[in-house]
Amino acid sequence: MWIGLRSIRAIWLCFPGRVAEWLMSDNMHHQWLLLAACFWVIFMFMVASKFITLTFKDPDAYSAKQEFLFLTAVPDTGRSPGETHLPEELKPTGKMLVEPLVYTQRLELMRNVCREDTLRNLSHTAISKFVLDRIFVCDKHKILFCQTPKVGNTQWKKVLIVLNGAFPSIEEIPENVVHDHEKNGLPRLSSFSEAEIQKRLKTYFKFFIVRDPFERLISAFKDKFVHNPRFEPWYRHEIAPGIIRKYRRNRTETRGIQFEDFVRYLGDPNHRWLDLQFGDHIIHWVTYVELCAPCEITYSVVGHHETLEDDAPYILREAGIDHLVSYPTIPLGITAYNRTKVEHYFLGISKRDIRRLYARFEGDFKLFGYQKPEFLLN
């Protein structure tokens, strides 16, 4: 009411002499047009004033929205699958919004495959020192993380390093410290007594991350044998020659290790004698079963590299640490499955060698719901 009176008064003050003249004029059409125009100007002024008032009233609205965006990457558990109710601008940046039901289904699938007798040799392994060496411990927050190399594990180790208090933030961790287990403050589960190991396995939050098994092997080959870092020369100068000597068919070929050599080595049922020579370096290409013993250890969450944009916030929330640390920013598209790349790498490799490779990694494919590659179905 006050706004309306003020508006009329403004019109009168702006045009004191003309208002009376307009009302007494014979040309009523022009009078109403001029009045309507004046009222329109006042109305636009009122709208602009309201917008300015709201903006200054809540200066933190944008930052709060950004925080909410991160924390709601997984929708409320009370909603049915496929139903999000999130405004478009609050949806996570990943390609798909993973419902909490998916994480339960992943664990259910894993348990079902673990019970299949026909896959027992491919899904079960002893909780050996090799497995315990792969599991990193955060006692402060009761978390166990099983390392599965070539699946973005470096970032998860940074998260745990911060949680353990070795560094105040992820940005302050030197890259050469992340994998230096004497400096990064990440104890391995194998460093504890048997009683302490069992206590942690039974009571701590436990998780690990997987990706398409064949794409992971390609990543391992590229990282260790093609883009071989200078601080890991043994892959190119010791392991590669060992693989070539045993598995290269054309003995006159002088090129360095090829992906075909790598596939033959991994698919050989008698690969273990070379594995023993290579030692712990094989962690970059052995199966998830051999690394984390998923049928022997009851994990809380299994994340997938392909949906990491959604899985990372979910894991942090389930572990109760989402208010303490954030997973580092994920470059757009980096976690998506690259079918073209996989097909390119396997192009020219014999079906026999690919089938033998699949036979070794079949447990990983089935435990974690990955489809058998189409080039093996033909």
PDB file of C-alpha atoms in Angstrom, residues 2-273:
ATOM      1  CA  TRP A   2       2.844   2.333   0.922  1.00  0.00           C
ATOM      2  CA  ILE A   3       4.649   1.486  -2.351  1.00  0.00           C
ATOM      3  CA  GLY A   4       1.502   2.289  -4.319  1.00  0.00           C
ATOM      4  CA  LEU A   5       0.975   5.705  -2.671  1.00  0.00           C
ATOM      5  CA  ARG A   6       4.613   6.534  -3.113  1.00  0.00           C
ATOM      6  CA  SER A   7       4.388   5.633  -6.799  1.00  0.00           C
ATOM      7  CA  ILE A   8       1.320   7.903  -7.378  1.00  0.00           C
ATOM      8  CA  ARG A   9       3.008  10.705  -5.475  1.00  0.00           C
ATOM      9  CA  ALA A  10       6.103  10.275  -7.661  1.00  0.00           C
ATOM     10  CA  ILE A  11       3.989  10.636 -10.798  1.00  0.00           C
ATOM     11  CA  TRP A  12       2.337  13.763  -9.424  1.00  0.00           C
ATOM     12  CA  LEU A  13       5.684  15.303  -8.435  1.00  0.00           C
ATOM     13  CA  CYS A  14       7.217  14.444 -11.799  1.00  0.00           C
ATOM     14  CA  PHE A  15       4.345  15.967 -13.742  1.00  0.00           C
ATOM     15  CA  PRO A  16       2.454  18.375 -11.369  1.00  0.00           C
ATOM     16  CA  GLY A  17       0.859  20.554 -13.994  1.00  0.00           C
ATOM     17  CA  ARG A  18       0.251  18.028 -16.661  1.00  0.00           C
ATOM     18  CA  VAL A  19      -1.664  15.431 -14.683  1.00  0.00           C
ATOM     19  CA  ALA A  20      -4.623  17.782 -14.226  1.00  0.00           C
ATOM     20  CA  GLU A  21      -4.354  18.906 -17.816  1.00  0.00           C
ATOM     21  CA  TRP A  22      -4.390  15.292 -19.063  1.00  0.00           C
ATOM     22  CA  LEU A  23      -7.444  14.430 -17.015  1.00  0.00           C
ATOM     23  CA  MET A  24      -9.369  17.369 -18.484  1.00  0.00           C
ATOM     24  CA  SER A  25      -8.220  16.809 -22.038  1.00  0.00           C
ATOM     25  CA  ASP A  26     -10.623  15.664 -24.747  1.00  0.00           C
ATOM     26  CA  ASN A  27      -8.051  13.239 -26.116  1.00  0.00           C
ATOM     27  CA  MET A  28      -8.592  10.446 -23.553  1.00  0.00           C
ATOM     28  CA  HIS A  29      -6.695   7.916 -25.674  1.00  0.00           C
ATOM     29  CA  HIS A  30      -3.422   9.810 -25.397  1.00  0.00           C
ATOM     30  CA  GLN A  31      -3.992  10.411 -21.677  1.00  0.00           C
ATOM     31  CA  TRP A  32      -4.258   6.713 -20.889  1.00  0.00           C
ATOM     32  CA  LEU A  33      -1.244   5.834 -23.021  1.00  0.00           C
ATOM     33  CA  LEU A  34       0.915   8.380 -21.198  1.00  0.00           C
ATOM     34  CA  LEU A  35      -0.322   7.238 -17.779  1.00  0.00           C
ATOM     35  CA  ALA A  36       0.336   3.578 -18.657  1.00  0.00           C
ATOM     36  CA  ALA A  37       3.884   4.412 -19.754  1.00  0.00           C
ATOM     37  CA  CYS A  38       4.528   6.261 -16.505  1.00  0.00           C
ATOM     38  CA  PHE A  39       3.199   3.417 -14.405  1.00  0.00           C
ATOM     39  CA  TRP A  40       5.400   0.985 -16.373  1.00  0.00           C
ATOM     40  CA  VAL A  41       8.515   3.016 -15.519  1.00  0.00           C
ATOM     41  CA  ILE A  42       7.581   3.009 -11.831  1.00  0.00           C
ATOM     42  CA  PHE A  43       6.872  -0.735 -11.899  1.00  0.00           C
ATOM     43  CA  MET A  44      10.289  -1.511 -13.422  1.00  0.00           C
ATOM     44  CA  PHE A  45      11.912   0.666 -10.758  1.00  0.00           C
ATOM     45  CA  MET A  46      10.115  -1.343  -8.027  1.00  0.00           C
ATOM     46  CA  VAL A  47      11.274  -4.681  -9.520  1.00  0.00           C
ATOM     47  CA  ALA A  48      14.872  -3.484  -9.751  1.00  0.00           C
ATOM     48  CA  SER A  49      14.756  -2.229  -6.162  1.00  0.00           C
ATOM     49  CA  LYS A  50      13.439  -5.599  -4.945  1.00  0.00           C
ATOM     50  CA  PHE A  51      16.254  -7.474  -6.737  1.00  0.00           C
ATOM     51  CA  ILE A  52      18.939  -5.221  -5.278  1.00  0.00           C
ATOM     52  CA  THR A  53      17.472  -5.618  -1.780  1.00  0.00           C
ATOM     53  CA  LEU A  54      17.520  -9.433  -2.013  1.00  0.00           C
ATOM     54  CA  THR A  55      21.077  -9.492  -3.347  1.00  0.00           C
ATOM     55  CA  PHE A  56      22.508  -7.464  -0.499  1.00  0.00           C
ATOM     56  CA  LYS A  57      20.416  -9.322   2.045  1.00  0.00           C
ATOM     57  CA  ASP A  58      22.191 -12.697   1.400  1.00  0.00           C
ATOM     58  CA  PRO A  59      25.799 -12.112   0.225  1.00  0.00           C
ATOM     59  CA  ASP A  60      26.813 -15.721   0.995  1.00  0.00           C
ATOM     60  CA  ALA A  61      24.130 -17.364  -1.119  1.00  0.00           C
ATOM     61  CA  TYR A  62      26.506 -18.314  -3.945  1.00  0.00           C
ATOM     62  CA  SER A  63      29.165 -19.909  -1.748  1.00  0.00           C
ATOM     63  CA  ALA A  64      26.524 -21.833   0.175  1.00  0.00           C
ATOM     64  CA  LYS A  65      25.116 -23.104  -3.103  1.00  0.00           C
ATOM     65  CA  GLN A  66      28.551 -24.315  -4.200  1.00  0.00           C
ATOM     66  CA  GLU A  67      29.039 -26.195  -0.931  1.00  0.00           C
ATOM     67  CA  PHE A  68      25.606 -27.783  -1.311  1.00  0.00           C
ATOM     68  CA  LEU A  69      26.507 -28.847  -4.837  1.00  0.00           C
ATOM     69  CA  PHE A  70      29.421 -30.925  -3.534  1.00  0.00           C
ATOM     70  CA  LEU A  71      27.598 -32.473  -0.625  1.00  0.00           C
ATOM     71  CA  THR A  72      24.539 -33.520  -2.620  1.00  0.00           C
ATOM     72  CA  ALA A  73      26.249 -35.437  -5.412  1.00  0.00           C
ATOM     73  CA  VAL A  74      24.209 -38.425  -4.218  1.00  0.00           C
ATOM     74  CA  PRO A  75      20.492 -37.732  -3.700  1.00  0.00           C
ATOM     75  CA  ASP A  76      18.460 -38.354  -0.552  1.00  0.00           C
ATOM     76  CA  THR A  77      18.063 -42.067   0.244  1.00  0.00           C
ATOM     77  CA  GLY A  78      14.319 -41.602   0.638  1.00  0.00           C
ATOM     78  CA  ARG A  79      13.808 -41.202  -3.112  1.00  0.00           C
ATOM     79  CA  SER A  80      13.089 -43.968  -5.493  1.00  0.00           C
ATOM     80  CA  PRO A  81      15.660 -45.017  -8.144  1.00  0.00           C
ATOM     81  CA  GLY A  82      15.796 -42.595 -11.061  1.00  0.00           C
ATOM     82  CA  GLU A  83      13.980 -39.822  -9.133  1.00  0.00           C
ATOM     83  CA  THR A  84      16.219 -36.902  -8.155  1.00  0.00           C
ATOM     84  CA  HIS A  85      14.082 -33.765  -7.561  1.00  0.00           C
ATOM     85  CA  LEU A  86      17.310 -31.730  -7.707  1.00  0.00           C
ATOM     86  CA  PRO A  87      17.250 -28.414  -9.588  1.00  0.00           C
ATOM     87  CA  GLU A  88      19.321 -28.581 -12.773  1.00  0.00           C
ATOM     88  CA  GLU A  89      22.031 -26.292 -11.393  1.00  0.00           C
ATOM     89  CA  LEU A  90      22.494 -28.484  -8.302  1.00  0.00           C
ATOM     90  CA  LYS A  91      23.068 -31.744 -10.138  1.00  0.00           C
ATOM     91  CA  PRO A  92      26.617 -33.187  -9.980  1.00  0.00           C
ATOM     92  CA  THR A  93      28.974 -32.611 -12.862  1.00  0.00           C
ATOM     93  CA  GLY A  94      29.311 -36.313 -13.751  1.00  0.00           C
ATOM     94  CA  LYS A  95      27.448 -37.949 -16.609  1.00  0.00           C
ATOM     95  CA  MET A  96      25.062 -39.818 -14.347  1.00  0.00           C
ATOM     96  CA  LEU A  97      23.585 -39.413 -10.900  1.00  0.00           C
ATOM     97  CA  VAL A  98      24.272 -42.612  -8.973  1.00  0.00           C
ATOM     98  CA  GLU A  99      21.536 -43.545  -6.512  1.00  0.00           C
ATOM     99  CA  PRO A 100      22.505 -45.000  -3.090  1.00  0.00           C
ATOM    100  CA  LEU A 101      20.755 -48.218  -4.145  1.00  0.00           C
ATOM    101  CA  VAL A 102      23.524 -48.774  -6.699  1.00  0.00           C
ATOM    102  CA  TYR A 103      26.164 -49.148  -3.977  1.00  0.00           C
ATOM    103  CA  THR A 104      24.056 -51.801  -2.239  1.00  0.00           C
ATOM    104  CA  GLN A 105      23.560 -53.600  -5.555  1.00  0.00           C
ATOM    105  CA  ARG A 106      27.304 -53.617  -6.184  1.00  0.00           C
ATOM    106  CA  LEU A 107      27.951 -55.314  -2.837  1.00  0.00           C
ATOM    107  CA  GLU A 108      25.105 -57.766  -3.451  1.00  0.00           C
ATOM    108  CA  LEU A 109      26.516 -58.692  -6.866  1.00  0.00           C
ATOM    109  CA  MET A 110      29.945 -59.207  -5.358  1.00  0.00           C
ATOM    110  CA  ARG A 111      28.576 -61.501  -2.644  1.00  0.00           C
ATOM    111  CA  ASN A 112      26.610 -63.540  -5.196  1.00  0.00           C
ATOM    112  CA  VAL A 113      29.644 -64.036  -7.455  1.00  0.00           C
ATOM    113  CA  CYS A 114      31.737 -64.971  -4.419  1.00  0.00           C
ATOM    114  CA  ARG A 115      29.293 -67.850  -3.806  1.00  0.00           C
ATOM    115  CA  GLU A 116      29.609 -69.249  -7.348  1.00  0.00           C
ATOM    116  CA  ASP A 117      31.648 -72.448  -7.175  1.00  0.00           C
ATOM    117  CA  THR A 118      32.580 -72.273 -10.872  1.00  0.00           C
ATOM    118  CA  LEU A 119      34.389 -68.963 -10.292  1.00  0.00           C
ATOM    119  CA  ARG A 120      35.925 -69.801  -6.947  1.00  0.00           C
ATOM    120  CA  ASN A 121      39.490 -69.924  -8.254  1.00  0.00           C
ATOM    121  CA  LEU A 122      39.005 -66.499  -9.850  1.00  0.00           C
ATOM    122  CA  SER A 123      37.221 -64.767  -6.986  1.00  0.00           C
ATOM    123  CA  HIS A 124      38.876 -66.024  -3.820  1.00  0.00           C
ATOM    124  CA  THR A 125      42.346 -65.504  -2.385  1.00  0.00           C
ATOM    125  CA  ALA A 126      43.963 -65.744   1.032  1.00  0.00           C
ATOM    126  CA  ILE A 127      44.334 -62.602   3.144  1.00  0.00           C
ATOM    127  CA  SER A 128      48.101 -62.811   2.776  1.00  0.00           C
ATOM    128  CA  LYS A 129      50.791 -60.255   3.567  1.00  0.00           C
ATOM    129  CA  PHE A 130      50.595 -59.246  -0.105  1.00  0.00           C
ATOM    130  CA  VAL A 131      46.951 -58.218   0.429  1.00  0.00           C
ATOM    131  CA  LEU A 132      47.582 -56.575   3.806  1.00  0.00           C
ATOM    132  CA  ASP A 133      50.397 -54.536   2.238  1.00  0.00           C
ATOM    133  CA  ARG A 134      47.829 -53.042  -0.153  1.00  0.00           C
ATOM    134  CA  ILE A 135      45.531 -51.792   2.621  1.00  0.00           C
ATOM    135  CA  PHE A 136      46.269 -48.383   4.142  1.00  0.00           C
ATOM    136  CA  VAL A 137      45.058 -47.437   7.594  1.00  0.00           C
ATOM    137  CA  CYS A 138      43.576 -44.248   9.030  1.00  0.00           C
ATOM    138  CA  ASP A 139      43.122 -45.046  12.725  1.00  0.00           C
ATOM    139  CA  LYS A 140      41.966 -41.539  13.584  1.00  0.00           C
ATOM    140  CA  HIS A 141      38.787 -41.975  11.522  1.00  0.00           C
ATOM    141  CA  LYS A 142      38.677 -45.804  11.431  1.00  0.00           C
ATOM    142  CA  ILE A 143      39.120 -46.202   7.675  1.00  0.00           C
ATOM    143  CA  LEU A 144      40.812 -48.908   5.599  1.00  0.00           C
ATOM    144  CA  PHE A 145      41.578 -48.224   1.930  1.00  0.00           C
ATOM    145  CA  CYS A 146      42.731 -51.012  -0.395  1.00  0.00           C
ATOM    146  CA  GLN A 147      45.008 -49.734  -3.118  1.00  0.00           C
ATOM    147  CA  THR A 148      44.166 -50.769  -6.697  1.00  0.00           C
ATOM    148  CA  PRO A 149      46.814 -49.081  -8.902  1.00  0.00           C
ATOM    149  CA  LYS A 150      45.822 -47.313 -12.136  1.00  0.00           C
ATOM    150  CA  VAL A 151      42.387 -46.420 -10.752  1.00  0.00           C
ATOM    151  CA  GLY A 152      43.044 -42.939  -9.328  1.00  0.00           C
ATOM    152  CA  ASN A 153      44.548 -44.215  -6.092  1.00  0.00           C
ATOM    153  CA  THR A 154      47.045 -41.377  -5.743  1.00  0.00           C
ATOM    154  CA  GLN A 155      44.216 -38.951  -4.957  1.00  0.00           C
ATOM    155  CA  TRP A 156      42.691 -41.244  -2.328  1.00  0.00           C
ATOM    156  CA  LYS A 157      46.082 -41.627  -0.670  1.00  0.00           C
ATOM    157  CA  LYS A 158      46.302 -37.830  -0.496  1.00  0.00           C
ATOM    158  CA  VAL A 159      42.910 -37.740   1.218  1.00  0.00           C
ATOM    159  CA  LEU A 160      44.082 -40.243   3.848  1.00  0.00           C
ATOM    160  CA  ILE A 161      47.409 -38.444   4.336  1.00  0.00           C
ATOM    161  CA  VAL A 162      45.517 -35.283   5.264  1.00  0.00           C
ATOM    162  CA  LEU A 163      43.134 -37.195   7.541  1.00  0.00           C
ATOM    163  CA  ASN A 164      46.083 -38.764   9.339  1.00  0.00           C
ATOM    164  CA  GLY A 165      47.463 -35.288  10.002  1.00  0.00           C
ATOM    165  CA  ALA A 166      50.742 -35.603   8.084  1.00  0.00           C
ATOM    166  CA  PHE A 167      49.866 -32.510   6.011  1.00  0.00           C
ATOM    167  CA  PRO A 168      47.219 -29.823   6.584  1.00  0.00           C
ATOM    168  CA  SER A 169      45.812 -29.940   3.037  1.00  0.00           C
ATOM    169  CA  ILE A 170      46.011 -31.959  -0.174  1.00  0.00           C
ATOM    170  CA  GLU A 171      47.598 -29.046  -2.033  1.00  0.00           C
ATOM    171  CA  GLU A 172      50.556 -29.012   0.370  1.00  0.00           C
ATOM    172  CA  ILE A 173      51.523 -32.676  -0.165  1.00  0.00           C
ATOM    173  CA  PRO A 174      54.658 -32.949  -2.381  1.00  0.00           C
ATOM    174  CA  GLU A 175      54.152 -35.446  -5.205  1.00  0.00           C
ATOM    175  CA  ASN A 176      57.305 -37.354  -4.283  1.00  0.00           C
ATOM    176  CA  VAL A 177      55.920 -37.935  -0.769  1.00  0.00           C
ATOM    177  CA  VAL A 178      52.593 -39.520  -1.759  1.00  0.00           C
ATOM    178  CA  HIS A 179      54.125 -42.907  -2.566  1.00  0.00           C
ATOM    179  CA  ASP A 180      56.992 -42.677  -0.063  1.00  0.00           C
ATOM    180  CA  HIS A 181      55.602 -44.761   2.773  1.00  0.00           C
ATOM    181  CA  GLU A 182      58.299 -43.666   5.180  1.00  0.00           C
ATOM    182  CA  LYS A 183      57.229 -40.028   4.870  1.00  0.00           C
ATOM    183  CA  ASN A 184      53.527 -39.973   3.998  1.00  0.00           C
ATOM    184  CA  GLY A 185      52.220 -41.113   7.380  1.00  0.00           C
ATOM    185  CA  LEU A 186      50.119 -43.956   5.919  1.00  0.00           C
ATOM    186  CA  PRO A 187      50.636 -47.226   7.825  1.00  0.00           C
ATOM    187  CA  ARG A 188      49.860 -50.487   6.049  1.00  0.00           C
ATOM    188  CA  LEU A 189      47.557 -53.000   7.678  1.00  0.00           C
ATOM    189  CA  SER A 190      50.400 -55.541   7.549  1.00  0.00           C
ATOM    190  CA  SER A 191      52.346 -53.469  10.106  1.00  0.00           C
ATOM    191  CA  PHE A 192      49.916 -54.432  12.912  1.00  0.00           C
ATOM    192  CA  SER A 193      49.663 -57.580  15.005  1.00  0.00           C
ATOM    193  CA  GLU A 194      47.224 -60.317  13.980  1.00  0.00           C
ATOM    194  CA  ALA A 195      44.759 -59.302  16.708  1.00  0.00           C
ATOM    195  CA  GLU A 196      44.946 -55.632  15.687  1.00  0.00           C
ATOM    196  CA  ILE A 197      44.483 -56.565  12.023  1.00  0.00           C
ATOM    197  CA  GLN A 198      41.339 -58.575  12.749  1.00  0.00           C
ATOM    198  CA  LYS A 199      39.921 -55.821  14.948  1.00  0.00           C
ATOM    199  CA  ARG A 200      40.320 -53.254  12.179  1.00  0.00           C
ATOM    200  CA  LEU A 201      38.948 -55.569   9.496  1.00  0.00           C
ATOM    201  CA  LYS A 202      35.822 -56.167  11.572  1.00  0.00           C
ATOM    202  CA  THR A 203      35.108 -52.619  12.768  1.00  0.00           C
ATOM    203  CA  TYR A 204      36.569 -50.079  10.311  1.00  0.00           C
ATOM    204  CA  PHE A 205      34.982 -48.520   7.217  1.00  0.00           C
ATOM    205  CA  LYS A 206      36.556 -50.323   4.240  1.00  0.00           C
ATOM    206  CA  PHE A 207      36.546 -49.381   0.555  1.00  0.00           C
ATOM    207  CA  PHE A 208      38.382 -49.686  -2.749  1.00  0.00           C
ATOM    208  CA  ILE A 209      37.924 -48.484  -6.333  1.00  0.00           C
ATOM    209  CA  VAL A 210      37.719 -50.505  -9.575  1.00  0.00           C
ATOM    210  CA  ARG A 211      37.515 -49.747 -13.302  1.00  0.00           C
ATOM    211  CA  ASP A 212      37.052 -51.770 -16.474  1.00  0.00           C
ATOM    212  CA  PRO A 213      39.755 -54.489 -16.134  1.00  0.00           C
ATOM    213  CA  PHE A 214      41.066 -54.255 -19.714  1.00  0.00           C
ATOM    214  CA  GLU A 215      41.196 -50.459 -19.676  1.00  0.00           C
ATOM    215  CA  ARG A 216      43.159 -50.642 -16.409  1.00  0.00           C
ATOM    216  CA  LEU A 217      45.715 -52.960 -18.064  1.00  0.00           C
ATOM    217  CA  ILE A 218      46.114 -50.487 -20.925  1.00  0.00           C
ATOM    218  CA  SER A 219      46.688 -47.698 -18.396  1.00  0.00           C
ATOM    219  CA  ALA A 220      49.319 -49.806 -16.590  1.00  0.00           C
ATOM    220  CA  PHE A 221      51.111 -50.634 -19.850  1.00  0.00           C
ATOM    221  CA  LYS A 222      51.194 -47.004 -20.983  1.00  0.00           C
ATOM    222  CA  ASP A 223      52.323 -45.678 -17.611  1.00  0.00           C
ATOM    223  CA  LYS A 224      55.045 -48.227 -16.856  1.00  0.00           C
ATOM    224  CA  PHE A 225      56.370 -49.187 -20.288  1.00  0.00           C
ATOM    225  CA  VAL A 226      55.559 -46.294 -22.656  1.00  0.00           C
ATOM    226  CA  HIS A 227      55.618 -43.129 -20.522  1.00  0.00           C
ATOM    227  CA  ASN A 228      58.002 -44.795 -18.086  1.00  0.00           C
ATOM    228  CA  PRO A 229      58.908 -42.252 -15.382  1.00  0.00           C
ATOM    229  CA  ARG A 230      62.617 -41.705 -14.755  1.00  0.00           C
ATOM    230  CA  PHE A 231      62.301 -42.687 -11.107  1.00  0.00           C
ATOM    231  CA  GLU A 232      61.015 -46.182 -12.071  1.00  0.00           C
ATOM    232  CA  PRO A 233      63.578 -47.378 -14.655  1.00  0.00           C
ATOM    233  CA  TRP A 234      63.232 -51.044 -13.687  1.00  0.00           C
ATOM    234  CA  TYR A 235      59.977 -51.451 -15.637  1.00  0.00           C
ATOM    235  CA  ARG A 236      61.640 -50.672 -18.955  1.00  0.00           C
ATOM    236  CA  HIS A 237      65.103 -52.040 -18.249  1.00  0.00           C
ATOM    237  CA  GLU A 238      64.375 -55.171 -16.195  1.00  0.00           C
ATOM    238  CA  ILE A 239      60.723 -56.237 -16.399  1.00  0.00           C
ATOM    239  CA  ALA A 240      60.155 -55.468 -20.111  1.00  0.00           C
ATOM    240  CA  PRO A 241      63.184 -57.500 -21.301  1.00  0.00           C
ATOM    241  CA  GLY A 242      62.025 -60.445 -19.158  1.00  0.00           C
ATOM    242  CA  ILE A 243      58.588 -60.393 -20.791  1.00  0.00           C
ATOM    243  CA  ILE A 244      60.054 -60.014 -24.290  1.00  0.00           C
ATOM    244  CA  ARG A 245      62.454 -62.950 -23.859  1.00  0.00           C
ATOM    245  CA  LYS A 246      59.655 -65.325 -22.934  1.00  0.00           C
ATOM    246  CA  TYR A 247      56.645 -64.094 -24.910  1.00  0.00           C
ATOM    247  CA  ARG A 248      57.814 -62.393 -28.125  1.00  0.00           C
ATOM    248  CA  ARG A 249      57.061 -64.653 -31.076  1.00  0.00           C
ATOM    249  CA  ASN A 250      59.231 -62.865 -33.618  1.00  0.00           C
ATOM    250  CA  ARG A 251      62.719 -63.176 -32.184  1.00  0.00           C
ATOM    251  CA  THR A 252      64.165 -60.859 -34.856  1.00  0.00           C
ATOM    252  CA  GLU A 253      61.924 -57.995 -33.704  1.00  0.00           C
ATOM    253  CA  THR A 254      64.089 -55.411 -31.925  1.00  0.00           C
ATOM    254  CA  ARG A 255      61.451 -52.917 -30.777  1.00  0.00           C
ATOM    255  CA  GLY A 256      60.782 -52.401 -27.105  1.00  0.00           C
ATOM    256  CA  ILE A 257      57.935 -54.175 -25.347  1.00  0.00           C
ATOM    257  CA  GLN A 258      54.637 -54.141 -27.238  1.00  0.00           C
ATOM    258  CA  PHE A 259      51.123 -54.449 -25.796  1.00  0.00           C
ATOM    259  CA  GLU A 260      50.841 -57.846 -27.509  1.00  0.00           C
ATOM    260  CA  ASP A 261      53.826 -59.128 -25.461  1.00  0.00           C
ATOM    261  CA  PHE A 262      52.203 -57.797 -22.302  1.00  0.00           C
ATOM    262  CA  VAL A 263      48.880 -59.539 -23.098  1.00  0.00           C
ATOM    263  CA  ARG A 264      50.606 -62.895 -23.688  1.00  0.00           C
ATOM    264  CA  TYR A 265      52.440 -62.608 -20.378  1.00  0.00           C
ATOM    265  CA  LEU A 266      49.280 -61.780 -18.400  1.00  0.00           C
ATOM    266  CA  GLY A 267      47.199 -64.482 -20.108  1.00  0.00           C
ATOM    267  CA  ASP A 268      49.749 -67.229 -19.596  1.00  0.00           C
ATOM    268  CA  PRO A 269      48.449 -69.715 -16.990  1.00  0.00           C
ATOM    269  CA  ASN A 270      52.108 -70.087 -15.905  1.00  0.00           C
ATOM    270  CA  HIS A 271      52.728 -66.372 -15.430  1.00  0.00           C
ATOM    271  CA  ARG A 272      53.491 -66.737 -11.724  1.00  0.00           C
ATOM    272  CA  TRP A 273      57.125 -67.709 -12.130  1.00  0.00           C
TER     273      TRP A 273
END
